[in-house]
Amino acid sequence: MENKDTQKIRKEVFQKLGLNEVEKGIFSGSWIKGTSEKIIKSKSPIDGTDLSSINAASEDNYKSVVKTSRRAYEEWSEVPAPKRGEFIKKVSTALEDAKRDLGLIVSLEVGKVITEGQGEIQEMIDVGHYATGLSRQLFGLTIASERPNHRMFEQWLPVGPVGVITAFNFPSAVWSWNSFIAAVCGDSVIWKPSSKAALTAIAVTKIVASVMEKESIPPIFSTICGGGAEIGDLISKDQSIPIVSFTGSVATGRKISKNVAERFGRSILELGGNNGVIISSKADENIAMKGLLFGALATAGQRCTTTRRAIVDSAIYKRFVSQLKDSYSNVKIGNPLENGTLVGPLIDEDAVKKYQKTIAEAQNQGGKILFGGNVIKIKGLEGGFYVEPTIIEANGKVKISEEETFAPILYVFKYDTIEEAIRIHNSVPQGLSSAIFTNDIREEEAFLCSTGSDCGIANVNTSTAGAEIGGAFGGEKNTGGGRESGSDAWKGYMRRQTVSKNYGKTLPLSQNVEFKLS
Ligand code: UN1
């Protein structure tokens, strides 16, 4: 049964964002009803109620979306980049105007607590501002030529439609990391959102579509909701999509990247994380505790950047872990729309099962539950998917701690030396985010040097989660090696062309080669 407060918010937000109980699942210049047999059910993990039914796309739908996107690309790629940036600025403003309501849709559909739902939309707005500035900074290098009267330089050119496949946990921000950057680079974008967060994608697309229409921009942003793996599979095999950005599991990422590599396309992968923090006896323990709590519990442990492993100095282990348990016991779990809640629901029943399976397996392998471990029912939200945040003492023997489970399960380890801490830290297959809490410059540098953290993101005295958009986001090893959002990640959405130009009256050759007719 739907909770009354949730129902009130749903009705209000649906009305303001123009959302319906039955939605067309495709935007490609206009809204199109998907013609596959599948219906995507958008459900709220808060209380299990249905939010919307969405007609999923068929292969025919996919083909027509690609055609439209290709045509839009051809027009868009000729628009000067700063003009493209001006359009993205308008998109950001429209998102800013709708921030509250969009954030609430994120909370309703994926269960984020209010501040995190709002943060998700803020992340899109931030990327929009960044992309607008970037649109005037898509620069190449000038290189000294060895030949007289020659000029050599690089230029960066658009590539075509970019396929963006996103996960439920950042249902709109990750799309914007890719799409706003790709758009200022002159590409068009085909978005395949997670079927667990299709309504958020539709709500965001409605806003973006209205700006495209108002500004008479060709449909550079398309959205295609699929009911399973088919649409992602089609994107990965499609020669006309030169770049595919995929966020999701290692297993699916492996399939997608094989398909893309087979046709010499480029993939940008953001796969699993199994992020560790080292907590030294030389840390400010107050800061370390706050950073650990946010990292382990935000988004109910369903971020790629979630802290899953705490590696604690044996000198403070007992005290710190006992304080951690106290902190966990003060965390409010429940309705994410209620003030004060820190941990909302998991996304669905399947996620709850994985949580239970992982905990059982960890115990079988000798892990000791120090806190939590149970599925809980919240009064008035009986259809929701709530679990207790869990702490498991692992200390070397719990193999399953090497896997990423999208749930609030934190493994704790004890270490004696900083070298041992780093070894434990780097001993997992994933390499996304990492952190050390210490005020000792030697420990900090040991973590940041070449034999330190092997992750794409390394933090000192702050959490593994909550990266800013200005940095390049992504990781090494099984995380897939992709980089998105800030820094020079834009280069991933363009092709580099090295230009050599002869403005002399002769044709000197490089490497002193003589090539003359005798
Ligand atoms: C993700 O979980 O896929 O750094 C992205 C963070 C967010 C993005 C997470 N800014 O936690």
Short mmCIF file of C-alpha atoms and ligand atoms in Angstrom, two decimals:
data_model
loop_
_atom_site.label_atom_id
_atom_site.label_comp_id
_atom_site.label_asym_id
_atom_site.label_seq_id
_atom_site.Cartn_x
_atom_site.Cartn_y
_atom_site.Cartn_z
CA MET A 1 0.00 0.00 0.00
CA GLU A 2 1.24 3.44 -0.87
CA ASN A 3 2.36 5.59 2.00
CA LYS A 4 0.24 8.75 2.33
CA ASP A 5 3.11 11.25 2.49
CA THR A 6 4.83 9.60 -0.44
CA GLN A 7 1.60 9.66 -2.40
CA LYS A 8 1.21 13.40 -1.82
CA ILE A 9 4.72 14.13 -3.08
CA ARG A 10 4.27 11.80 -6.06
CA LYS A 11 1.08 13.51 -7.17
CA GLU A 12 2.50 16.99 -6.82
CA VAL A 13 5.77 16.21 -8.61
CA PHE A 14 4.07 14.25 -11.41
CA GLN A 15 1.83 17.21 -12.07
CA LYS A 16 4.68 19.74 -12.06
CA LEU A 17 6.95 17.69 -14.31
CA GLY A 18 4.15 16.55 -16.62
CA LEU A 19 4.68 12.88 -15.84
CA ASN A 20 1.99 10.26 -16.39
CA GLU A 21 1.09 6.84 -15.14
CA VAL A 22 1.71 5.52 -18.64
CA GLU A 23 4.69 6.96 -20.50
CA LYS A 24 6.14 6.63 -23.96
CA GLY A 25 9.68 5.34 -23.57
CA ILE A 26 11.46 6.97 -26.50
CA PHE A 27 12.42 10.52 -27.33
CA SER A 28 13.89 11.08 -30.76
CA GLY A 29 12.85 14.57 -31.79
CA SER A 30 9.35 13.65 -30.62
CA TRP A 31 8.00 11.17 -28.10
CA ILE A 32 7.43 7.71 -29.52
CA LYS A 33 5.70 4.70 -27.96
CA GLY A 34 8.03 1.70 -27.77
CA THR A 35 6.80 -1.20 -29.89
CA SER A 36 8.44 -4.12 -28.10
CA GLU A 37 6.18 -6.38 -26.12
CA LYS A 38 7.82 -5.38 -22.87
CA ILE A 39 6.47 -2.89 -20.38
CA ILE A 40 8.92 -1.34 -17.95
CA LYS A 41 7.36 -0.89 -14.52
CA SER A 42 8.82 2.04 -12.67
CA LYS A 43 8.37 1.26 -8.97
CA SER A 44 9.27 3.15 -5.85
CA PRO A 45 11.60 1.22 -3.56
CA ILE A 46 10.27 3.37 -0.70
CA ASP A 47 7.01 1.46 -0.44
CA GLY A 48 6.90 -0.73 -3.54
CA THR A 49 4.15 1.24 -5.32
CA ASP A 50 3.98 1.57 -9.08
CA LEU A 51 5.00 4.96 -10.40
CA SER A 52 4.59 4.52 -14.12
CA SER A 53 4.36 1.97 -16.95
CA ILE A 54 6.70 2.61 -19.83
CA ASN A 55 6.52 1.02 -23.28
CA ALA A 56 9.93 -0.44 -23.98
CA ALA A 57 11.72 0.03 -27.31
CA SER A 58 12.05 -2.59 -30.04
CA GLU A 59 14.89 -3.10 -32.50
CA ASP A 60 12.94 -1.14 -35.14
CA ASN A 61 12.57 1.74 -32.70
CA TYR A 62 16.30 1.62 -32.09
CA LYS A 63 17.10 1.84 -35.79
CA SER A 64 14.95 4.89 -36.27
CA VAL A 65 16.46 6.61 -33.20
CA VAL A 66 19.96 6.07 -34.59
CA LYS A 67 18.93 7.53 -37.94
CA THR A 68 17.51 10.66 -36.33
CA SER A 69 20.53 11.04 -34.06
CA ARG A 70 22.93 10.66 -36.98
CA ARG A 71 21.12 13.41 -38.90
CA ALA A 72 21.12 15.67 -35.84
CA TYR A 73 24.86 15.06 -35.45
CA GLU A 74 25.58 16.11 -39.01
CA GLU A 75 23.93 19.47 -38.42
CA TRP A 76 25.20 19.97 -34.87
CA SER A 77 28.85 19.19 -35.61
CA GLU A 78 28.98 22.28 -37.82
CA VAL A 79 27.72 24.64 -35.10
CA PRO A 80 30.67 26.51 -33.49
CA ALA A 81 31.57 24.94 -30.14
CA PRO A 82 30.89 28.09 -28.02
CA LYS A 83 27.39 28.25 -29.54
CA ARG A 84 26.93 24.62 -28.55
CA GLY A 85 28.00 25.68 -25.06
CA GLU A 86 25.36 28.40 -24.98
CA PHE A 87 22.70 25.79 -25.56
CA ILE A 88 24.04 23.62 -22.72
CA LYS A 89 23.93 26.69 -20.47
CA LYS A 90 20.21 27.00 -21.21
CA VAL A 91 19.73 23.32 -20.43
CA SER A 92 21.47 23.86 -17.06
CA THR A 93 19.19 26.78 -16.27
CA ALA A 94 16.11 24.70 -17.08
CA LEU A 95 17.40 21.91 -14.82
CA GLU A 96 18.08 24.44 -12.10
CA ASP A 97 14.47 25.67 -12.31
CA ALA A 98 13.21 22.10 -11.95
CA LYS A 99 15.83 20.98 -9.42
CA ARG A 100 13.51 20.39 -6.49
CA ASP A 101 10.99 18.31 -8.44
CA LEU A 102 13.56 16.32 -10.41
CA GLY A 103 15.44 15.56 -7.20
CA LEU A 104 12.22 14.29 -5.66
CA ILE A 105 11.62 12.01 -8.65
CA VAL A 106 15.12 10.58 -8.09
CA SER A 107 14.20 10.03 -4.43
CA LEU A 108 10.89 8.42 -5.34
CA GLU A 109 12.25 6.16 -8.05
CA VAL A 110 15.63 5.09 -6.67
CA GLY A 111 15.16 5.85 -2.96
CA LYS A 112 17.84 8.50 -2.42
CA VAL A 113 17.41 10.65 0.69
CA ILE A 114 16.23 14.17 -0.16
CA THR A 115 19.61 15.89 0.01
CA GLU A 116 21.20 13.24 -2.21
CA GLY A 117 18.32 13.40 -4.71
CA GLN A 118 18.84 17.17 -4.90
CA GLY A 119 22.62 16.61 -5.12
CA GLU A 120 22.11 14.37 -8.13
CA ILE A 121 20.43 17.23 -10.02
CA GLN A 122 23.03 19.71 -8.78
CA GLU A 123 25.69 17.45 -10.28
CA MET A 124 23.98 17.82 -13.69
CA ILE A 125 23.78 21.60 -13.28
CA ASP A 126 27.48 21.72 -12.35
CA VAL A 127 28.47 19.64 -15.38
CA GLY A 128 26.37 21.95 -17.54
CA HIS A 129 28.28 25.00 -16.29
CA TYR A 130 31.57 23.19 -16.73
CA ALA A 131 30.69 22.10 -20.29
CA THR A 132 29.67 25.66 -21.19
CA GLY A 133 33.11 26.97 -20.21
CA LEU A 134 34.80 24.01 -21.84
CA SER A 135 33.09 24.83 -25.13
CA ARG A 136 35.59 27.69 -25.46
CA GLN A 137 38.57 25.56 -24.46
CA LEU A 138 38.60 22.58 -26.82
CA PHE A 139 42.18 23.21 -27.79
CA GLY A 140 44.91 21.23 -29.54
CA LEU A 141 48.70 21.52 -29.40
CA THR A 142 51.06 23.23 -31.80
CA ILE A 143 54.18 21.12 -32.35
CA ALA A 144 57.53 22.37 -33.71
CA SER A 145 58.09 20.98 -37.19
CA GLU A 146 61.52 19.72 -38.33
CA ARG A 147 60.78 20.85 -41.88
CA PRO A 148 61.24 24.48 -42.98
CA ASN A 149 58.10 26.46 -43.71
CA HIS A 150 55.92 23.82 -42.11
CA ARG A 151 53.41 24.06 -39.37
CA MET A 152 52.24 21.09 -37.34
CA PHE A 153 49.30 21.07 -35.00
CA GLU A 154 46.54 18.93 -33.56
CA GLN A 155 42.87 19.56 -33.91
CA TRP A 156 39.99 17.84 -32.18
CA LEU A 157 36.91 17.01 -34.20
CA PRO A 158 33.49 15.61 -33.33
CA VAL A 159 32.92 11.90 -33.93
CA GLY A 160 29.22 11.13 -34.27
CA PRO A 161 26.45 9.77 -32.07
CA VAL A 162 27.69 8.62 -28.66
CA GLY A 163 25.84 5.79 -26.91
CA VAL A 164 25.43 6.39 -23.18
CA ILE A 165 24.24 3.45 -21.07
CA THR A 166 23.66 4.39 -17.43
CA ALA A 167 22.94 2.60 -14.16
CA PHE A 168 20.08 3.17 -11.71
CA ASN A 169 22.19 4.58 -8.87
CA PHE A 170 23.11 7.85 -10.56
CA PRO A 171 20.14 7.89 -12.90
CA SER A 172 20.75 11.33 -14.41
CA ALA A 173 24.11 12.77 -13.25
CA VAL A 174 26.19 10.16 -15.06
CA TRP A 175 24.21 10.81 -18.25
CA SER A 176 25.08 14.51 -17.96
CA TRP A 177 28.81 13.78 -17.40
CA ASN A 178 28.83 12.13 -20.78
CA SER A 179 26.14 14.00 -22.66
CA PHE A 180 26.91 17.63 -21.89
CA ILE A 181 30.59 17.10 -22.65
CA ALA A 182 29.81 15.13 -25.82
CA ALA A 183 27.35 17.83 -26.91
CA VAL A 184 29.84 20.71 -26.63
CA CYS A 185 32.30 18.48 -28.50
CA GLY A 186 29.78 18.41 -31.39
CA ASP A 187 28.43 14.88 -30.94
CA SER A 188 24.86 13.72 -30.58
CA VAL A 189 23.90 11.32 -27.77
CA ILE A 190 21.66 8.28 -27.54
CA TRP A 191 20.81 7.54 -23.91
CA LYS A 192 19.79 4.09 -22.75
CA PRO A 193 18.92 4.52 -19.07
CA SER A 194 18.60 1.68 -16.57
CA SER A 195 15.12 0.18 -16.69
CA LYS A 196 15.13 0.60 -12.88
CA ALA A 197 15.29 4.38 -13.29
CA ALA A 198 13.48 4.98 -16.58
CA LEU A 199 11.06 7.55 -15.18
CA THR A 200 13.89 9.82 -14.00
CA ALA A 201 15.35 9.62 -17.51
CA ILE A 202 11.98 10.52 -19.01
CA ALA A 203 11.55 13.46 -16.60
CA VAL A 204 15.02 14.81 -17.42
CA THR A 205 14.51 14.26 -21.14
CA LYS A 206 11.21 16.17 -21.05
CA ILE A 207 13.05 19.22 -19.75
CA VAL A 208 15.97 18.90 -22.15
CA ALA A 209 13.57 18.30 -25.07
CA SER A 210 11.67 21.50 -24.30
CA VAL A 211 14.92 23.50 -24.42
CA MET A 212 15.94 21.81 -27.70
CA GLU A 213 12.57 22.70 -29.16
CA LYS A 214 12.57 26.29 -27.92
CA GLU A 215 16.09 26.90 -29.21
CA SER A 216 15.43 25.06 -32.51
CA ILE A 217 18.29 22.67 -31.87
CA PRO A 218 18.31 19.40 -33.87
CA PRO A 219 17.46 16.41 -31.66
CA ILE A 220 21.01 15.80 -30.46
CA PHE A 221 19.74 14.20 -27.25
CA SER A 222 17.71 11.02 -27.71
CA THR A 223 16.48 8.69 -25.01
CA ILE A 224 15.53 5.09 -25.54
CA CYS A 225 14.15 2.96 -22.71
CA GLY A 226 14.71 -0.73 -23.22
CA GLY A 227 13.29 -3.55 -21.17
CA GLY A 228 16.51 -5.53 -20.74
CA ALA A 229 19.92 -5.94 -22.31
CA GLU A 230 18.78 -5.75 -25.97
CA ILE A 231 19.15 -2.03 -26.64
CA GLY A 232 22.57 -1.87 -24.94
CA ASP A 233 23.61 -4.87 -26.99
CA LEU A 234 22.48 -3.20 -30.23
CA ILE A 235 24.37 -0.02 -29.32
CA SER A 236 27.55 -1.98 -28.57
CA LYS A 237 27.48 -3.75 -31.95
CA ASP A 238 26.46 -0.74 -34.04
CA GLN A 239 29.17 0.53 -36.35
CA SER A 240 27.43 3.89 -36.60
CA ILE A 241 27.97 4.59 -32.87
CA PRO A 242 31.74 5.29 -32.66
CA ILE A 243 31.79 5.79 -28.87
CA VAL A 244 29.96 3.84 -26.19
CA SER A 245 30.00 4.94 -22.58
CA PHE A 246 28.84 2.24 -20.19
CA THR A 247 28.31 2.42 -16.43
CA GLY A 248 27.40 -0.82 -14.69
CA SER A 249 28.67 -4.22 -13.65
CA VAL A 250 32.04 -5.71 -14.58
CA ALA A 251 30.31 -8.67 -16.26
CA THR A 252 28.15 -6.52 -18.55
CA GLY A 253 31.02 -4.09 -19.15
CA ARG A 254 33.15 -6.97 -20.35
CA LYS A 255 30.50 -7.98 -22.92
CA ILE A 256 29.88 -4.42 -24.08
CA SER A 257 33.58 -3.62 -24.46
CA LYS A 258 34.22 -6.84 -26.42
CA ASN A 259 31.45 -5.94 -28.85
CA VAL A 260 32.74 -2.38 -29.20
CA ALA A 261 36.36 -3.51 -29.64
CA GLU A 262 35.36 -6.07 -32.26
CA ARG A 263 34.29 -3.22 -34.53
CA PHE A 264 37.15 -0.92 -33.42
CA GLY A 265 34.83 1.46 -31.63
CA ARG A 266 35.87 3.22 -28.45
CA SER A 267 34.36 2.40 -25.09
CA ILE A 268 34.39 4.48 -21.94
CA LEU A 269 33.83 2.12 -19.04
CA GLU A 270 32.90 2.91 -15.46
CA LEU A 271 32.44 -0.49 -13.85
CA GLY A 272 32.53 -1.72 -10.28
CA GLY A 273 34.36 -0.22 -7.34
CA ASN A 274 35.44 -1.85 -4.10
CA ASN A 275 36.73 1.22 -2.41
CA GLY A 276 38.92 1.10 0.66
CA VAL A 277 39.93 3.69 3.24
CA ILE A 278 43.01 3.50 5.40
CA ILE A 279 42.47 4.97 8.85
CA SER A 280 45.77 5.68 10.53
CA SER A 281 46.40 6.23 14.23
CA LYS A 282 47.72 9.60 13.06
CA ALA A 283 44.35 10.65 11.63
CA ASP A 284 41.95 13.23 12.96
CA GLU A 285 39.54 10.51 14.08
CA ASN A 286 36.53 12.79 14.03
CA ILE A 287 37.07 13.58 10.36
CA ALA A 288 37.87 9.94 9.61
CA MET A 289 34.62 8.80 11.23
CA LYS A 290 32.52 11.32 9.31
CA GLY A 291 34.23 10.45 6.02
CA LEU A 292 33.76 6.76 6.63
CA LEU A 293 30.08 7.10 7.53
CA PHE A 294 29.28 9.15 4.44
CA GLY A 295 31.32 6.84 2.19
CA ALA A 296 29.79 3.64 3.55
CA LEU A 297 26.19 4.73 4.01
CA ALA A 298 25.32 7.36 1.39
CA THR A 299 22.88 6.08 -1.25
CA ALA A 300 22.47 3.02 1.04
CA GLY A 301 25.83 1.71 -0.13
CA GLN A 302 24.77 1.75 -3.79
CA ARG A 303 27.39 4.11 -5.21
CA CYS A 304 30.30 2.95 -7.34
CA THR A 305 32.33 5.07 -4.93
CA THR A 306 30.85 3.55 -1.75
CA THR A 307 33.42 2.73 0.93
CA ARG A 308 33.27 -1.05 1.22
CA ARG A 309 36.48 -1.67 3.17
CA ALA A 310 37.90 0.13 6.22
CA ILE A 311 41.53 -0.73 6.90
CA VAL A 312 42.23 0.45 10.44
CA ASP A 313 45.51 0.89 12.30
CA SER A 314 45.80 -1.80 15.02
CA ALA A 315 46.79 0.93 17.52
CA ILE A 316 43.26 2.41 17.36
CA TYR A 317 41.32 -0.53 15.92
CA LYS A 318 39.36 -1.56 19.00
CA ARG A 319 38.29 1.93 20.01
CA PHE A 320 37.60 3.17 16.48
CA VAL A 321 35.52 0.13 15.53
CA SER A 322 33.55 0.38 18.74
CA GLN A 323 32.80 4.07 18.01
CA LEU A 324 31.86 3.12 14.48
CA LYS A 325 29.28 0.69 15.85
CA ASP A 326 27.90 3.45 18.09
CA SER A 327 27.61 5.76 15.12
CA TYR A 328 25.84 3.07 13.08
CA SER A 329 23.32 2.59 15.87
CA ASN A 330 22.39 6.27 15.61
CA VAL A 331 21.75 6.22 11.87
CA LYS A 332 18.12 6.71 10.89
CA ILE A 333 17.00 4.15 8.31
CA GLY A 334 13.67 4.59 6.56
CA ASN A 335 11.67 6.87 4.33
CA PRO A 336 14.18 8.88 2.30
CA LEU A 337 11.62 11.67 1.95
CA GLU A 338 11.61 12.25 5.70
CA ASN A 339 13.99 14.74 7.25
CA GLY A 340 16.81 13.13 9.18
CA THR A 341 16.84 9.83 7.31
CA LEU A 342 20.38 8.89 6.29
CA VAL A 343 19.80 5.46 4.80
CA GLY A 344 16.89 4.82 2.46
CA PRO A 345 15.88 1.58 0.77
CA LEU A 346 17.82 -0.62 -1.63
CA ILE A 347 16.60 -0.48 -5.21
CA ASP A 348 14.58 -3.73 -5.31
CA GLU A 349 13.94 -7.21 -3.98
CA ASP A 350 16.85 -8.60 -5.95
CA ALA A 351 19.25 -6.19 -4.21
CA VAL A 352 17.92 -7.34 -0.81
CA LYS A 353 18.57 -10.97 -1.79
CA LYS A 354 22.12 -10.13 -2.82
CA TYR A 355 22.65 -8.37 0.52
CA GLN A 356 21.48 -11.47 2.40
CA LYS A 357 23.50 -13.84 0.23
CA THR A 358 26.68 -11.82 0.66
CA ILE A 359 26.32 -11.67 4.43
CA ALA A 360 25.68 -15.42 4.66
CA GLU A 361 28.69 -16.10 2.45
CA ALA A 362 30.92 -13.76 4.48
CA GLN A 363 29.93 -15.60 7.65
CA ASN A 364 30.67 -18.97 6.02
CA GLN A 365 34.10 -17.68 5.15
CA GLY A 366 34.82 -16.73 8.75
CA GLY A 367 33.64 -13.12 8.76
CA LYS A 368 32.18 -11.88 12.03
CA ILE A 369 29.16 -9.59 11.99
CA LEU A 370 29.89 -6.67 14.29
CA PHE A 371 26.74 -4.73 13.45
CA GLY A 372 23.48 -5.21 11.52
CA GLY A 373 23.01 -8.00 9.01
CA ASN A 374 19.21 -8.03 8.87
CA VAL A 375 16.44 -7.12 6.47
CA ILE A 376 14.02 -4.73 8.11
CA LYS A 377 10.42 -3.73 7.61
CA ILE A 378 9.53 -0.10 8.23
CA LYS A 379 6.06 0.63 9.58
CA GLY A 380 3.87 2.19 6.91
CA LEU A 381 6.39 1.25 4.20
CA GLU A 382 5.89 -2.51 4.23
CA GLY A 383 6.43 -2.88 0.48
CA GLY A 384 9.86 -1.15 0.61
CA PHE A 385 13.31 -2.72 0.51
CA TYR A 386 15.15 -1.81 3.70
CA VAL A 387 18.20 -3.43 5.25
CA GLU A 388 20.42 -2.71 8.23
CA PRO A 389 23.79 -1.19 7.45
CA THR A 390 26.24 -3.93 8.29
CA ILE A 391 29.80 -4.11 9.58
CA ILE A 392 31.75 -7.34 9.12
CA GLU A 393 35.17 -8.05 10.58
CA ALA A 394 37.07 -9.59 7.67
CA ASN A 395 40.80 -9.62 8.43
CA GLY A 396 42.18 -11.46 5.46
CA LYS A 397 39.97 -14.49 5.33
CA VAL A 398 36.70 -13.29 3.79
CA LYS A 399 37.05 -13.84 0.04
CA ILE A 400 33.71 -12.25 -0.77
CA SER A 401 35.06 -8.90 0.44
CA GLU A 402 36.87 -8.80 -2.91
CA GLU A 403 33.51 -8.47 -4.67
CA GLU A 404 31.30 -5.42 -5.01
CA THR A 405 27.83 -5.91 -3.52
CA PHE A 406 25.55 -2.92 -4.04
CA ALA A 407 24.43 -2.70 -0.39
CA PRO A 408 25.62 -1.05 2.84
CA ILE A 409 28.07 -3.76 3.87
CA LEU A 410 31.38 -2.56 5.28
CA TYR A 411 34.29 -4.95 5.88
CA VAL A 412 36.86 -3.96 8.49
CA PHE A 413 40.51 -4.99 8.48
CA LYS A 414 43.36 -4.39 10.91
CA TYR A 415 46.89 -3.38 9.91
CA ASP A 416 50.24 -2.86 11.63
CA THR A 417 52.33 -0.96 9.07
CA ILE A 418 51.41 1.49 6.31
CA GLU A 419 52.93 -0.94 3.75
CA GLU A 420 50.59 -3.66 4.97
CA ALA A 421 47.63 -1.26 4.82
CA ILE A 422 48.41 -0.39 1.19
CA ARG A 423 48.87 -4.06 0.31
CA ILE A 424 45.43 -4.89 1.75
CA HIS A 425 44.02 -1.85 0.02
CA ASN A 426 45.30 -2.84 -3.42
CA SER A 427 44.47 -6.54 -3.08
CA VAL A 428 41.06 -6.37 -4.82
CA PRO A 429 40.33 -6.60 -8.56
CA GLN A 430 38.63 -3.18 -8.74
CA GLY A 431 40.37 0.22 -8.76
CA LEU A 432 37.92 3.13 -8.66
CA SER A 433 38.18 5.29 -5.52
CA SER A 434 40.33 5.23 -2.40
CA ALA A 435 41.18 7.28 0.67
CA ILE A 436 43.62 7.64 3.51
CA PHE A 437 42.92 9.45 6.75
CA THR A 438 46.16 10.66 8.32
CA ASN A 439 47.96 13.86 9.28
CA ASP A 440 51.34 12.27 8.68
CA ILE A 441 52.86 13.54 5.45
CA ARG A 442 54.96 10.38 4.98
CA GLU A 443 51.93 8.10 5.17
CA GLU A 444 50.01 10.40 2.87
CA GLU A 445 52.80 10.35 0.29
CA ALA A 446 53.18 6.56 0.62
CA PHE A 447 49.52 6.40 -0.41
CA LEU A 448 49.93 8.83 -3.32
CA CYS A 449 53.22 7.57 -4.81
CA SER A 450 53.53 5.00 -7.59
CA THR A 451 53.40 2.06 -5.17
CA GLY A 452 50.49 3.59 -3.27
CA SER A 453 46.80 3.50 -4.12
CA ASP A 454 46.19 1.79 -7.48
CA CYS A 455 42.88 3.55 -8.04
CA GLY A 456 41.76 6.23 -10.49
CA ILE A 457 40.71 8.43 -7.57
CA ALA A 458 42.78 8.91 -4.39
CA ASN A 459 41.63 11.07 -1.48
CA VAL A 460 43.41 12.34 1.60
CA ASN A 461 41.27 13.07 4.64
CA THR A 462 38.04 12.92 2.72
CA SER A 463 35.61 10.25 1.64
CA THR A 464 35.86 7.82 -1.29
CA ALA A 465 32.38 8.97 -2.34
CA GLY A 466 31.27 12.41 -3.46
CA ALA A 467 33.82 13.26 -6.14
CA GLU A 468 33.52 16.74 -7.67
CA ILE A 469 32.70 17.01 -11.36
CA GLY A 470 35.83 19.03 -12.22
CA GLY A 471 38.14 16.02 -11.94
CA ALA A 472 38.31 13.10 -14.35
CA PHE A 473 36.12 10.33 -12.92
CA GLY A 474 36.97 6.67 -13.42
CA GLY A 475 39.23 3.87 -12.35
CA GLU A 476 41.75 1.18 -13.15
CA LYS A 477 41.79 -2.63 -13.24
CA ASN A 478 38.28 -4.15 -13.35
CA THR A 479 36.77 -0.67 -13.09
CA GLY A 480 37.49 -0.49 -16.80
CA GLY A 481 39.88 2.46 -17.29
CA GLY A 482 37.35 5.03 -18.54
CA ARG A 483 37.42 8.70 -17.59
CA GLU A 484 34.36 10.91 -17.61
CA SER A 485 33.24 14.40 -16.60
CA GLY A 486 36.08 16.86 -15.81
CA SER A 487 39.75 17.53 -16.58
CA ASP A 488 40.55 16.42 -20.15
CA ALA A 489 37.93 13.63 -20.23
CA TRP A 490 36.40 15.57 -23.18
CA LYS A 491 39.12 14.11 -25.39
CA GLY A 492 37.32 10.78 -25.12
CA TYR A 493 34.39 12.23 -27.09
CA MET A 494 36.39 13.64 -30.01
CA ARG A 495 38.86 12.43 -32.60
CA ARG A 496 42.36 13.83 -32.71
CA GLN A 497 43.77 14.88 -36.03
CA THR A 498 47.47 15.72 -36.48
CA VAL A 499 47.86 18.30 -39.22
CA SER A 500 51.12 19.04 -41.12
CA LYS A 501 50.96 22.05 -43.38
CA ASN A 502 53.60 23.06 -45.92
CA TYR A 503 53.52 26.75 -46.81
CA GLY A 504 56.93 26.77 -48.57
CA LYS A 505 57.87 26.54 -52.22
CA THR A 506 59.62 23.16 -52.02
CA LEU A 507 58.77 19.75 -50.58
CA PRO A 508 61.32 18.84 -47.90
CA LEU A 509 60.72 15.37 -46.42
CA SER A 510 60.97 14.38 -42.80
CA GLN A 511 63.75 12.12 -41.47
CA ASN A 512 66.09 13.64 -44.16
CA VAL A 513 64.66 11.29 -46.76
CA GLU A 514 65.59 12.17 -50.38
CA PHE A 515 63.04 11.03 -52.93
CA LYS A 516 64.04 12.30 -56.36
CA LEU A 517 63.48 11.03 -59.86
CA SER A 518 66.91 10.36 -61.42
C1 UN1 B 1 28.58 6.31 -9.35
O1 UN1 B 1 28.36 5.78 -8.28
O2 UN1 B 1 28.45 5.69 -10.43
O3 UN1 B 1 31.64 10.45 -6.53
C2 UN1 B 1 28.94 7.74 -9.50
C3 UN1 B 1 30.44 10.20 -6.28
C4 UN1 B 1 29.40 10.78 -7.20
C5 UN1 B 1 29.29 9.95 -8.44
C6 UN1 B 1 29.17 8.47 -8.22
N1 UN1 B 1 29.77 12.13 -7.54
O4 UN1 B 1 30.09 9.54 -5.31
#
